[in-house]
PDB file of C-alpha atoms in Angstrom:
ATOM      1  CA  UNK H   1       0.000   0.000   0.000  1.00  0.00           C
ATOM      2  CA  UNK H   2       0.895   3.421  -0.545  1.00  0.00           C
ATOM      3  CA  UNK H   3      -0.291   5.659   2.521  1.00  0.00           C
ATOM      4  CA  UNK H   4      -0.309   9.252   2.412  1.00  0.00           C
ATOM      5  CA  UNK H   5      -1.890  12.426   3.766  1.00  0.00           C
ATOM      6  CA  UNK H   6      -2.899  15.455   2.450  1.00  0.00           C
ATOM      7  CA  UNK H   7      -4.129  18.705   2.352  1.00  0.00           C
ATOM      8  CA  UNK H   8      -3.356  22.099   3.899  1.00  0.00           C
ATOM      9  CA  UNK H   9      -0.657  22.381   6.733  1.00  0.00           C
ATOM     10  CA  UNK H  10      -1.829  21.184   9.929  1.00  0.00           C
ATOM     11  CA  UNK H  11      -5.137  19.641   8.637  1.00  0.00           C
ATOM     12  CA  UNK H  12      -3.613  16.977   6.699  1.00  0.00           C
ATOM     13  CA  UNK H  13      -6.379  14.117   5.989  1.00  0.00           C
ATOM     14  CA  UNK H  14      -5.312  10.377   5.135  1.00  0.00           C
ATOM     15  CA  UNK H  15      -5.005   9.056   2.112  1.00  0.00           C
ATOM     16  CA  UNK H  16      -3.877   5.825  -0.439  1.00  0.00           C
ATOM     17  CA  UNK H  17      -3.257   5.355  -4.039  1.00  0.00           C
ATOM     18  CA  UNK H  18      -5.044   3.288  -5.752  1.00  0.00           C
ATOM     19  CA  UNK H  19      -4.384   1.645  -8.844  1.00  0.00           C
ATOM     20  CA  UNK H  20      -4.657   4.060 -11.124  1.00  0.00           C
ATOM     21  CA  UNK H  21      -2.495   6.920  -9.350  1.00  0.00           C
ATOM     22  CA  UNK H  22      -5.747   8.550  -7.643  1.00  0.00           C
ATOM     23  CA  UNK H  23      -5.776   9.163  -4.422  1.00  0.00           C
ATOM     24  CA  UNK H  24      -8.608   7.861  -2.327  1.00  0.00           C
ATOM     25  CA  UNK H  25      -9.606   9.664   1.162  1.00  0.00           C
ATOM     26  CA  UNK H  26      -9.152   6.758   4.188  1.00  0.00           C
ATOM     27  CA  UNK H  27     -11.040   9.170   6.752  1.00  0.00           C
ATOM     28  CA  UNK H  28     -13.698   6.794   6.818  1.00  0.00           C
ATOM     29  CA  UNK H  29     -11.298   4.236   8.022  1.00  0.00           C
ATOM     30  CA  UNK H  30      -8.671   5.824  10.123  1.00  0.00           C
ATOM     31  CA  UNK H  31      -8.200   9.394  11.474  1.00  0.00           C
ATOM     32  CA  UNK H  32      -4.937   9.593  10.196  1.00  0.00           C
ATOM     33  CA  UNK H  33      -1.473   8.057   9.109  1.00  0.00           C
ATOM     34  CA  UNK H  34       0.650   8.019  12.243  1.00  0.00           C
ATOM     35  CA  UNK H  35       1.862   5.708  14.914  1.00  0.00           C
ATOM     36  CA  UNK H  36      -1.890   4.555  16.364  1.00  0.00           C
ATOM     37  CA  UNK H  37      -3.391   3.517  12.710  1.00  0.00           C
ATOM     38  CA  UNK H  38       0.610   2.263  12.191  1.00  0.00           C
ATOM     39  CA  UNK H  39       0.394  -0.137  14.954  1.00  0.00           C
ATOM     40  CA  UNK H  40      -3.476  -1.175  15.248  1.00  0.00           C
ATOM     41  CA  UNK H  41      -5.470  -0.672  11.921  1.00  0.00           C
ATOM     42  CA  UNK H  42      -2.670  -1.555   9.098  1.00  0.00           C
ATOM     43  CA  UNK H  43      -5.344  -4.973   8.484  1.00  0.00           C
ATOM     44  CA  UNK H  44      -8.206  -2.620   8.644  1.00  0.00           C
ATOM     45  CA  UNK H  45      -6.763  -0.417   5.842  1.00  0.00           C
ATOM     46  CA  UNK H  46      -5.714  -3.840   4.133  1.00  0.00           C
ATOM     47  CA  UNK H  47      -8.897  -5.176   4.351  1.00  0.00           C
ATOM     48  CA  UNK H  48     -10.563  -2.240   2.652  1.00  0.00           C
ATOM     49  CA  UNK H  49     -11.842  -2.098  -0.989  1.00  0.00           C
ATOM     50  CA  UNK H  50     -10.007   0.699  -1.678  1.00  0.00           C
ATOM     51  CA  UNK H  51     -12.119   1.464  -5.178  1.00  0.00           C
ATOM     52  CA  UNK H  52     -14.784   1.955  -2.560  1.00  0.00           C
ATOM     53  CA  UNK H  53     -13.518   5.330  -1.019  1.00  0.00           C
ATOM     54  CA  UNK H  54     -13.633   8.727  -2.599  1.00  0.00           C
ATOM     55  CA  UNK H  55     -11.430   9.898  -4.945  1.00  0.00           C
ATOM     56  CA  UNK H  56      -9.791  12.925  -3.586  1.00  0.00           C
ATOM     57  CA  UNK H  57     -10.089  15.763  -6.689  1.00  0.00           C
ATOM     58  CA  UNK H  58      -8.102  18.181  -8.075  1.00  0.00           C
ATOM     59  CA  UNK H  59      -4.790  19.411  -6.712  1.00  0.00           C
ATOM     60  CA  UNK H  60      -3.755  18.929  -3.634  1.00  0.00           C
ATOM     61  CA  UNK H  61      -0.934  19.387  -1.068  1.00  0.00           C
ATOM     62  CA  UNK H  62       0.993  16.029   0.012  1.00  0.00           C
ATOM     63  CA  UNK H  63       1.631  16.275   3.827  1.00  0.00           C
ATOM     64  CA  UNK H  64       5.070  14.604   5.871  1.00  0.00           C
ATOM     65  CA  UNK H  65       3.480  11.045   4.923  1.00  0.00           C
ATOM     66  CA  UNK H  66       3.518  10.047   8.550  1.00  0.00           C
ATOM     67  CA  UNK H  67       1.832  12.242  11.103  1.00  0.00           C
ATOM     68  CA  UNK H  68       3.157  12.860  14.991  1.00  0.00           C
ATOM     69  CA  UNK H  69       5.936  11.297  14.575  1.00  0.00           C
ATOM     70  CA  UNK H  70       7.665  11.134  17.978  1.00  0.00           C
ATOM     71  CA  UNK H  71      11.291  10.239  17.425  1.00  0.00           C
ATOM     72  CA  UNK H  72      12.949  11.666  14.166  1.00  0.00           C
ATOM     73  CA  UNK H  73      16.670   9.412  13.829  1.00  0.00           C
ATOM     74  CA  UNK H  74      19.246   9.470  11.489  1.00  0.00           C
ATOM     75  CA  UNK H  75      22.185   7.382  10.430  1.00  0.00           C
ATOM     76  CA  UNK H  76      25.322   9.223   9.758  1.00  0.00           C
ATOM     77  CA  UNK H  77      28.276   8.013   6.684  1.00  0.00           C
ATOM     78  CA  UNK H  78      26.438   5.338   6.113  1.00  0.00           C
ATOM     79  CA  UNK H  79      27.407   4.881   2.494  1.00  0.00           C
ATOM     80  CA  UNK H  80      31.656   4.165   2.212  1.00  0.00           C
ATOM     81  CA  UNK H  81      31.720   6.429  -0.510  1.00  0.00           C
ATOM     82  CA  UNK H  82      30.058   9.243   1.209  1.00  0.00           C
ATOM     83  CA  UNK H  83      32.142   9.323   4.120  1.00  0.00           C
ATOM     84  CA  UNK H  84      35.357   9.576   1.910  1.00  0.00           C
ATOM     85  CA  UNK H  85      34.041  12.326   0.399  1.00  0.00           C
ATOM     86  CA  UNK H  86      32.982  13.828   3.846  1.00  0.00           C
ATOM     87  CA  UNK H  87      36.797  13.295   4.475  1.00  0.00           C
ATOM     88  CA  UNK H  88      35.507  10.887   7.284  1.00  0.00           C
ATOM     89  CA  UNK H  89      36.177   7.385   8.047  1.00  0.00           C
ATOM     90  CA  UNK H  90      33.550   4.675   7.765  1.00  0.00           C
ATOM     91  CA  UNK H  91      32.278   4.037  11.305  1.00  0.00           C
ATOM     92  CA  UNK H  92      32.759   0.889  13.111  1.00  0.00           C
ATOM     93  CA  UNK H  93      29.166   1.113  14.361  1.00  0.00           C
ATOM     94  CA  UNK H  94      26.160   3.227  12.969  1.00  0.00           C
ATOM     95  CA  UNK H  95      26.724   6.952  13.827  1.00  0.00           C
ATOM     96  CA  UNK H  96      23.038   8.312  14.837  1.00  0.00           C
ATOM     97  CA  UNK H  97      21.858  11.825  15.713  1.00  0.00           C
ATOM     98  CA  UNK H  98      18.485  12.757  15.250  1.00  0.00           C
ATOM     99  CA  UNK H  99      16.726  15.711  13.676  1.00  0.00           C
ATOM    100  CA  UNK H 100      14.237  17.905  15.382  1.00  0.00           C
ATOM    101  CA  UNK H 101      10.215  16.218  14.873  1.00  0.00           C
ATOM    102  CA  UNK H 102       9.662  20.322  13.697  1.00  0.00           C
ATOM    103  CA  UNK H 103      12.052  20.031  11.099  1.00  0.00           C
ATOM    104  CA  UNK H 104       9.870  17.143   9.171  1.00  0.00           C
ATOM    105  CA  UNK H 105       7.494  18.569   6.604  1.00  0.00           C
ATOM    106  CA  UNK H 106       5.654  17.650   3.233  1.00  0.00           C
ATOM    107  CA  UNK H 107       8.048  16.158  -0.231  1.00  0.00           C
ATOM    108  CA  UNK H 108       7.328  19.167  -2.075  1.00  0.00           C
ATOM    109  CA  UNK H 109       7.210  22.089   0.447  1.00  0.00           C
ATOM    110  CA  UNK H 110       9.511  24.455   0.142  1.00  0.00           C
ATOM    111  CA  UNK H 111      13.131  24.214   2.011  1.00  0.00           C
ATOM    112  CA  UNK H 112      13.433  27.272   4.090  1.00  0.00           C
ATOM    113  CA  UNK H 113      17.469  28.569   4.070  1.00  0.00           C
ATOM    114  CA  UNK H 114      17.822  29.716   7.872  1.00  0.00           C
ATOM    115  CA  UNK H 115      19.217  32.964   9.160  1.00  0.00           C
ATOM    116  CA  UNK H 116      22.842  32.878   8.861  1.00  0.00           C
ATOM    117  CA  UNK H 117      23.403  30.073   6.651  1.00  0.00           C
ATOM    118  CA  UNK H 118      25.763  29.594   3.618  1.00  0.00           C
ATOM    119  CA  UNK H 119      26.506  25.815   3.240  1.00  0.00           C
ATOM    120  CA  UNK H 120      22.758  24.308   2.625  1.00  0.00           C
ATOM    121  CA  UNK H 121      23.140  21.042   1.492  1.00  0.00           C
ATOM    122  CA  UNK H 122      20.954  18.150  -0.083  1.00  0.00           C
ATOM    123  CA  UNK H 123      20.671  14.327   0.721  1.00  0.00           C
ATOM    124  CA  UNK H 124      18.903  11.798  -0.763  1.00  0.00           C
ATOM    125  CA  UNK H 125      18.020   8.838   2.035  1.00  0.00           C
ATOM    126  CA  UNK H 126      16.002   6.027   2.773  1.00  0.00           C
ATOM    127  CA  UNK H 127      13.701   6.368   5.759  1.00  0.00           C
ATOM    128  CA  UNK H 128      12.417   3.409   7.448  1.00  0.00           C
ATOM    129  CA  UNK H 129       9.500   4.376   9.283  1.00  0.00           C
ATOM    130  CA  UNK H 130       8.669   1.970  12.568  1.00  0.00           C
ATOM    131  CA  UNK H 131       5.420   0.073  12.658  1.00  0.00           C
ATOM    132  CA  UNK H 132       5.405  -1.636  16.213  1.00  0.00           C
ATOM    133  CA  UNK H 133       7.076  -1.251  19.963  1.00  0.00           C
ATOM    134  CA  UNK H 134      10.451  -2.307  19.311  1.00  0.00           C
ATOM    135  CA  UNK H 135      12.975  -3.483  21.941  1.00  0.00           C
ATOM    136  CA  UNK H 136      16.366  -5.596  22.086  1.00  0.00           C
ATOM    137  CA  UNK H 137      14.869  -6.989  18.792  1.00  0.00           C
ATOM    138  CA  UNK H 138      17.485  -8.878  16.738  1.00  0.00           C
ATOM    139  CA  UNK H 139      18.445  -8.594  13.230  1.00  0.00           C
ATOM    140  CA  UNK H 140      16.787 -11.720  12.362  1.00  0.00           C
ATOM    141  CA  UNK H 141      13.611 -10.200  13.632  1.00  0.00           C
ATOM    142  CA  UNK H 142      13.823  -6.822  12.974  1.00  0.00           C
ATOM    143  CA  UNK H 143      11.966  -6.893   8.936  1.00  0.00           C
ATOM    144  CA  UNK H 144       8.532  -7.686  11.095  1.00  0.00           C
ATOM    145  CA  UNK H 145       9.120  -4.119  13.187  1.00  0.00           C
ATOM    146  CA  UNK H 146       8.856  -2.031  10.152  1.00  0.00           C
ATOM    147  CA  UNK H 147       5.701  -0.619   8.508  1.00  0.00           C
ATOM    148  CA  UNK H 148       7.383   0.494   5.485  1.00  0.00           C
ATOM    149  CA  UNK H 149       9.644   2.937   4.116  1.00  0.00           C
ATOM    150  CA  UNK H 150       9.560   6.111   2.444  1.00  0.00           C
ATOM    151  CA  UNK H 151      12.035   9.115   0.835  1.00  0.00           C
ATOM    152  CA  UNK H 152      13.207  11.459   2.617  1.00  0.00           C
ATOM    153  CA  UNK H 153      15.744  14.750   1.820  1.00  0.00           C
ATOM    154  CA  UNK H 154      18.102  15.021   5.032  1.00  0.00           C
ATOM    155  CA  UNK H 155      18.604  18.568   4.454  1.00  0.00           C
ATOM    156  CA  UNK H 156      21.964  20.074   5.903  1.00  0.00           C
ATOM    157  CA  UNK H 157      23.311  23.081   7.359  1.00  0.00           C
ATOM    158  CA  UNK H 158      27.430  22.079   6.744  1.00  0.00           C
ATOM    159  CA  UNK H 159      28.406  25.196   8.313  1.00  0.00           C
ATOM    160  CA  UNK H 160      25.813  24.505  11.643  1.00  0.00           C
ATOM    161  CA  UNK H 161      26.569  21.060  11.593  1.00  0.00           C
ATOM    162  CA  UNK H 162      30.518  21.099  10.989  1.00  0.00           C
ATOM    163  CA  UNK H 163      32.246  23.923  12.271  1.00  0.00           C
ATOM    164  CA  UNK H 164      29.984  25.591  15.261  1.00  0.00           C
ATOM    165  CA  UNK H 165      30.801  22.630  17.722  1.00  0.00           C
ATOM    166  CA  UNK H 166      30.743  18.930  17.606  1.00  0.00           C
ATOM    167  CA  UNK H 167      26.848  18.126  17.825  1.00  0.00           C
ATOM    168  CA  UNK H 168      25.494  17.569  14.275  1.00  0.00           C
ATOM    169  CA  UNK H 169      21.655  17.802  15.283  1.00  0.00           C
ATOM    170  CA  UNK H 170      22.037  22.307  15.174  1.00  0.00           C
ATOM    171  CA  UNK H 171      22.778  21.726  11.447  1.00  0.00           C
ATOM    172  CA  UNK H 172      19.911  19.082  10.758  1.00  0.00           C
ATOM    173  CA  UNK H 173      16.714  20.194  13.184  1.00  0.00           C
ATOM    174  CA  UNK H 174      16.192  23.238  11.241  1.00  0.00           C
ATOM    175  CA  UNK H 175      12.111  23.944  10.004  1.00  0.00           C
ATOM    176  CA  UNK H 176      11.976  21.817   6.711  1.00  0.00           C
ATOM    177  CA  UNK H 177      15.333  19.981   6.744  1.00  0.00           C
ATOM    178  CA  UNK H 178      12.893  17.219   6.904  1.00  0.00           C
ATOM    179  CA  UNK H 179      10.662  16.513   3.484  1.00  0.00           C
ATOM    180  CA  UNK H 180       9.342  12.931   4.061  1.00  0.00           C
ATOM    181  CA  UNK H 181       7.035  11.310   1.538  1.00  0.00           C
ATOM    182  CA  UNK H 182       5.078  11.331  -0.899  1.00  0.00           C
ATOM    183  CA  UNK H 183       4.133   8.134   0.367  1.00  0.00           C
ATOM    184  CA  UNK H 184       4.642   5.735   3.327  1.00  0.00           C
ATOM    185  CA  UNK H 185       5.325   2.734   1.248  1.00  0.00           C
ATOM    186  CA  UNK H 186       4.193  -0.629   3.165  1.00  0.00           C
ATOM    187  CA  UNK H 187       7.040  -3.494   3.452  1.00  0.00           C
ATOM    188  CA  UNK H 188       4.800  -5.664   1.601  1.00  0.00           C
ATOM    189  CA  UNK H 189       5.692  -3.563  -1.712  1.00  0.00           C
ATOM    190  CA  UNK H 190       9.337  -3.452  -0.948  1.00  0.00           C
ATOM    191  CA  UNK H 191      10.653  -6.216  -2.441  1.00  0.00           C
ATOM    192  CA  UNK H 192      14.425  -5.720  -1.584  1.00  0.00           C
ATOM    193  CA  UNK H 193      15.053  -2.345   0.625  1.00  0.00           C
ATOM    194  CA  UNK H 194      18.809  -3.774   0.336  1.00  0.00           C
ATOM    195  CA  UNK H 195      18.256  -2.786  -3.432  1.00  0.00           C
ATOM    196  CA  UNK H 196      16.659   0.051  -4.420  1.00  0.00           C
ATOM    197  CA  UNK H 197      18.504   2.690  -7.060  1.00  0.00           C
ATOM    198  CA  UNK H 198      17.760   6.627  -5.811  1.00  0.00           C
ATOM    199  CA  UNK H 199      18.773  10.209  -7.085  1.00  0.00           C
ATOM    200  CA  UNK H 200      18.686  13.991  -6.660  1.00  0.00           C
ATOM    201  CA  UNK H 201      19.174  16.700  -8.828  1.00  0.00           C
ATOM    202  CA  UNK H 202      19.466  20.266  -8.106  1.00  0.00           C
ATOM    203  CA  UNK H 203      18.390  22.543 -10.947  1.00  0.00           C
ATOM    204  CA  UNK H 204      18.172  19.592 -13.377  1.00  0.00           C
ATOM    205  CA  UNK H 205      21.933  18.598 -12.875  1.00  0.00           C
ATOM    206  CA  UNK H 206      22.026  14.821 -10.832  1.00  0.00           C
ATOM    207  CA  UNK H 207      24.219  14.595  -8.464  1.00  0.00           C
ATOM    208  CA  UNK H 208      23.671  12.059  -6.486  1.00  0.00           C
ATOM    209  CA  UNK H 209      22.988   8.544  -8.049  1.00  0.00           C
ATOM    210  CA  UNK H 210      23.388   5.827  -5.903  1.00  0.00           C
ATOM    211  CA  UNK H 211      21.722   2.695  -4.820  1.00  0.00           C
ATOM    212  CA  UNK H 212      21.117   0.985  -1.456  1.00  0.00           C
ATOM    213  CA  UNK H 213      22.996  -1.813  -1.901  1.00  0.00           C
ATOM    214  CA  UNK H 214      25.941   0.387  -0.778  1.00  0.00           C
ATOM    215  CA  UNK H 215      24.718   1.228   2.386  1.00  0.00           C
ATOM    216  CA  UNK H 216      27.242  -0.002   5.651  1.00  0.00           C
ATOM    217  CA  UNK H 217      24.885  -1.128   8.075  1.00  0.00           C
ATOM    218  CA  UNK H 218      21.477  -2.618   6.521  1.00  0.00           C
ATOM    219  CA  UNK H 219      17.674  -1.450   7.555  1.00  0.00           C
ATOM    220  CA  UNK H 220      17.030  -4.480   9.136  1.00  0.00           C
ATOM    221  CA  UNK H 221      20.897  -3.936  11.331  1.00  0.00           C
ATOM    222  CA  UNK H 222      19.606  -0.435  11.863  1.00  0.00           C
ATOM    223  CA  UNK H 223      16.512  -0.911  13.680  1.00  0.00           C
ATOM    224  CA  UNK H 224      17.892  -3.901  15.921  1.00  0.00           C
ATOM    225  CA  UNK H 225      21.032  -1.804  16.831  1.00  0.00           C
ATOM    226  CA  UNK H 226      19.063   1.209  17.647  1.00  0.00           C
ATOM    227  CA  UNK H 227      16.652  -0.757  19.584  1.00  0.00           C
ATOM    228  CA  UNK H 228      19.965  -2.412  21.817  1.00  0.00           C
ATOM    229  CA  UNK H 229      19.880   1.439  23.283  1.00  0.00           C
ATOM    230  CA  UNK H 230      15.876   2.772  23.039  1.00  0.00           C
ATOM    231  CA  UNK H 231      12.889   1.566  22.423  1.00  0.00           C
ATOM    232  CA  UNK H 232      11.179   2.485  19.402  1.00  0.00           C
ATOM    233  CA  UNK H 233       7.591   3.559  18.706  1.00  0.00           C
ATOM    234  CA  UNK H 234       5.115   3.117  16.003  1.00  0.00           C
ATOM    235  CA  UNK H 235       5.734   6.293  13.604  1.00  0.00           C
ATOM    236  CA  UNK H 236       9.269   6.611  14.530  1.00  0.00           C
ATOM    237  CA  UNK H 237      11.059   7.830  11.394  1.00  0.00           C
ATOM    238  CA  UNK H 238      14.690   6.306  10.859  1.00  0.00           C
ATOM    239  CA  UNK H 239      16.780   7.870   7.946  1.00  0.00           C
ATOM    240  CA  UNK H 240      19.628   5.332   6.983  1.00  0.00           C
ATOM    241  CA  UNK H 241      22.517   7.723   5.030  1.00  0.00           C
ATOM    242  CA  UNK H 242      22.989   9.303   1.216  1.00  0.00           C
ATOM    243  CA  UNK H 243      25.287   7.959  -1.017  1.00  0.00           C
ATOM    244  CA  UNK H 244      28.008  10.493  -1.875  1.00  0.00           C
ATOM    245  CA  UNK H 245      27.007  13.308  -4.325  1.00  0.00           C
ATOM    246  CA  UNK H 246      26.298  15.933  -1.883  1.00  0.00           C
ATOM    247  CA  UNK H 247      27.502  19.860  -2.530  1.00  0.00           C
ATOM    248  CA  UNK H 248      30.001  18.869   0.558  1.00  0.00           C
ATOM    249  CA  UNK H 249      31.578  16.703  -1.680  1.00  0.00           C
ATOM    250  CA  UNK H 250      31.735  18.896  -5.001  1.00  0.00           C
ATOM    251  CA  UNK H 251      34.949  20.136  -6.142  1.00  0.00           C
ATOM    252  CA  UNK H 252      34.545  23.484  -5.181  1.00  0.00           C
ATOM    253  CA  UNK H 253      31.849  22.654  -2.400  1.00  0.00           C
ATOM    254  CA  UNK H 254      28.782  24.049  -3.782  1.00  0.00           C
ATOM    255  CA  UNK H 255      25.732  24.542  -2.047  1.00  0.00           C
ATOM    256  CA  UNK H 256      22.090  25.749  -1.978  1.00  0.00           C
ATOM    257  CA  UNK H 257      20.850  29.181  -2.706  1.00  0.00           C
ATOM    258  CA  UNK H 258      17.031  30.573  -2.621  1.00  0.00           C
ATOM    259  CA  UNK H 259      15.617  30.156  -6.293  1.00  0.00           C
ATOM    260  CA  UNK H 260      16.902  26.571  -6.640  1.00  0.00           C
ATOM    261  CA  UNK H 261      15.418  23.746  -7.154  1.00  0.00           C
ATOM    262  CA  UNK H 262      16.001  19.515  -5.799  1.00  0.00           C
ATOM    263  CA  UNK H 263      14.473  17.005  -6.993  1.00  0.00           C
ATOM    264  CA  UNK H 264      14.969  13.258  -5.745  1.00  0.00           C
ATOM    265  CA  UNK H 265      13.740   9.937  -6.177  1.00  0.00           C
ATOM    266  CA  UNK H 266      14.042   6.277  -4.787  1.00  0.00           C
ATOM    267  CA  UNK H 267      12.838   3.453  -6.322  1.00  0.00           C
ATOM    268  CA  UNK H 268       9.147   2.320  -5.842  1.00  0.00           C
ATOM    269  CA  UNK H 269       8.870   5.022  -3.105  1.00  0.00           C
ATOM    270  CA  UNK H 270       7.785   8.321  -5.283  1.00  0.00           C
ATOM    271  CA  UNK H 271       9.735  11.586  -6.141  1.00  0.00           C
ATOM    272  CA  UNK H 272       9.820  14.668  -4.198  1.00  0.00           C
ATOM    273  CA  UNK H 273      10.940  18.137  -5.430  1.00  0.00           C
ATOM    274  CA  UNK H 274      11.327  21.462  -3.634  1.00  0.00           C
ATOM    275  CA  UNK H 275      12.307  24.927  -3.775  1.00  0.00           C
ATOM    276  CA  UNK H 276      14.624  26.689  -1.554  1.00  0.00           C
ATOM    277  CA  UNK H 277      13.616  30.079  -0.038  1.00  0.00           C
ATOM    278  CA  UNK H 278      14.923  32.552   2.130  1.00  0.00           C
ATOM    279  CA  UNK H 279      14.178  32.811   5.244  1.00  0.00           C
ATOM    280  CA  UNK H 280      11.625  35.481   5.888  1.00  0.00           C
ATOM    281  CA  UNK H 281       9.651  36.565   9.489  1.00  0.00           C
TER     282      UNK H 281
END
């Protein structure tokens, strides 16, 4: 299944695609795609004859694909040839920091450029998004804690997140470093999440085309590991690392400026684009 929600900030409704690209409105069914529906009415949805709902008309805004999400965590140099062009070594266990729940907003909203930045920075990633309570799990049993996956742009502040102190989260949290969507894909339509080809361009120039199959540590190593030290919650988000391609790694650096536009893709999971703008109050 391919969950969604949409419409205006704040009063996003839930939705799924249907066969034909439409979406259908699931208010009927659940009052929204987030942790609760995550954990207790994924059957309910499943059992649903989906050409049955309404078909939602016209344009309409795609919201962060999972609502109140409570813990927002990210794996850091997770791709080998990222970190060497980070200038960083490839960690001997997952590095995780998290971004701010704030920062997490709809695929094609636009990326605000804070106050005081000049390295803004792109990342194509992976998100695994947590269906169940999740504790000590191991590998082995980890695939059955996961409700699906989705895209998600880790946008980054280099100059934040690099050179004002050690603590990456100041140069991650910021409002709309987090587009997730358009959809929550269900692991039942991921065939291999090991496998899956993804991309971002920037003002129709790709720079970043990579594929999962890179990635150090594994979704299903990911969400044991990180379990060994919290528990997780239904609607947890978990980004899992870009391969390299980021303005960080361009020779000169380059980076983000208000007018431009990303655009990035994962296989099976939908596209997202977005403008950046400056920062206004």
């Amino acid at each position: 299944m391919k969950l969604l929600r949409y419409g205006p900030l704040g009063q996003e409704k839930p939705g799924i695609v249907d066969d034909n690209g439409d979406i259908r409105d699931l208010s009927g069914v659940v009052s929204d795609i987030n942790g609760e529906s995550l954990s207790n009415h994924l059957d309910k949805i499943k059992a649903t004859d989906i050409n049955s709902l309404p078909i939602v008309e016209g344009d309409v805004r795609y919201g962060a694909c999972v609502g109140n999400v409570g813990k927002f965590l990210c794996v850091g140099l997770n791709y080998a040839d990222h970190a060497a062009e980070s200038g960083m070594p490839i960690p001997a266990e997952p590095e995780i920091f998290t971004k701010a729940t704030s920062a997490i907003c709809g695929p094609f909203d636009d990326v605000i450029q804070p106050k005081n930045s000049d390295k803004l920075d792109w990342e194509v990633e992976l998100a695994i998004v947590i269906g169940k309570h999740t504790s000590y799990v191991s590998e082995e049993e980890a695939e059955d804690y996961i409700a699906g996956y989705c895209v998600c742009n880790d946008v980054s502040e280099r100059t934040f997140q690099l050179e004002q102190g050690s603590q990456w989260d100041k140069g991650k949290g910021c409002d709309t470093f987090g587009p997730i969507g358009p959809w929550l894909v269900t692991s039942d339509e991921v065939k291999d999440p090991n496998n899956l080809s993804m991309w971002l361009e920037v003002n129709g120039k790709r720079f970043q085309n990579g594929n999962t199959k890179t990635m150090v540590f594994k979704p299903a190593f990911i969400v044991s590991y990180l379990s060994q030290y919290m528990s997780l919650q239904s609607g947890d988000v978990i980004s899992t690392g870009t391969p390299p391609g980021v303005g960080l790694g361009q020779t000169p650096p380059l980076y983000l400026k208000p007018g431009d536009k990303i655009a990035l893709s994962i296989e099976g999971l939908g596209e997202q684009s977005q403008t950046v703008v400056e920062y206004t109050q």
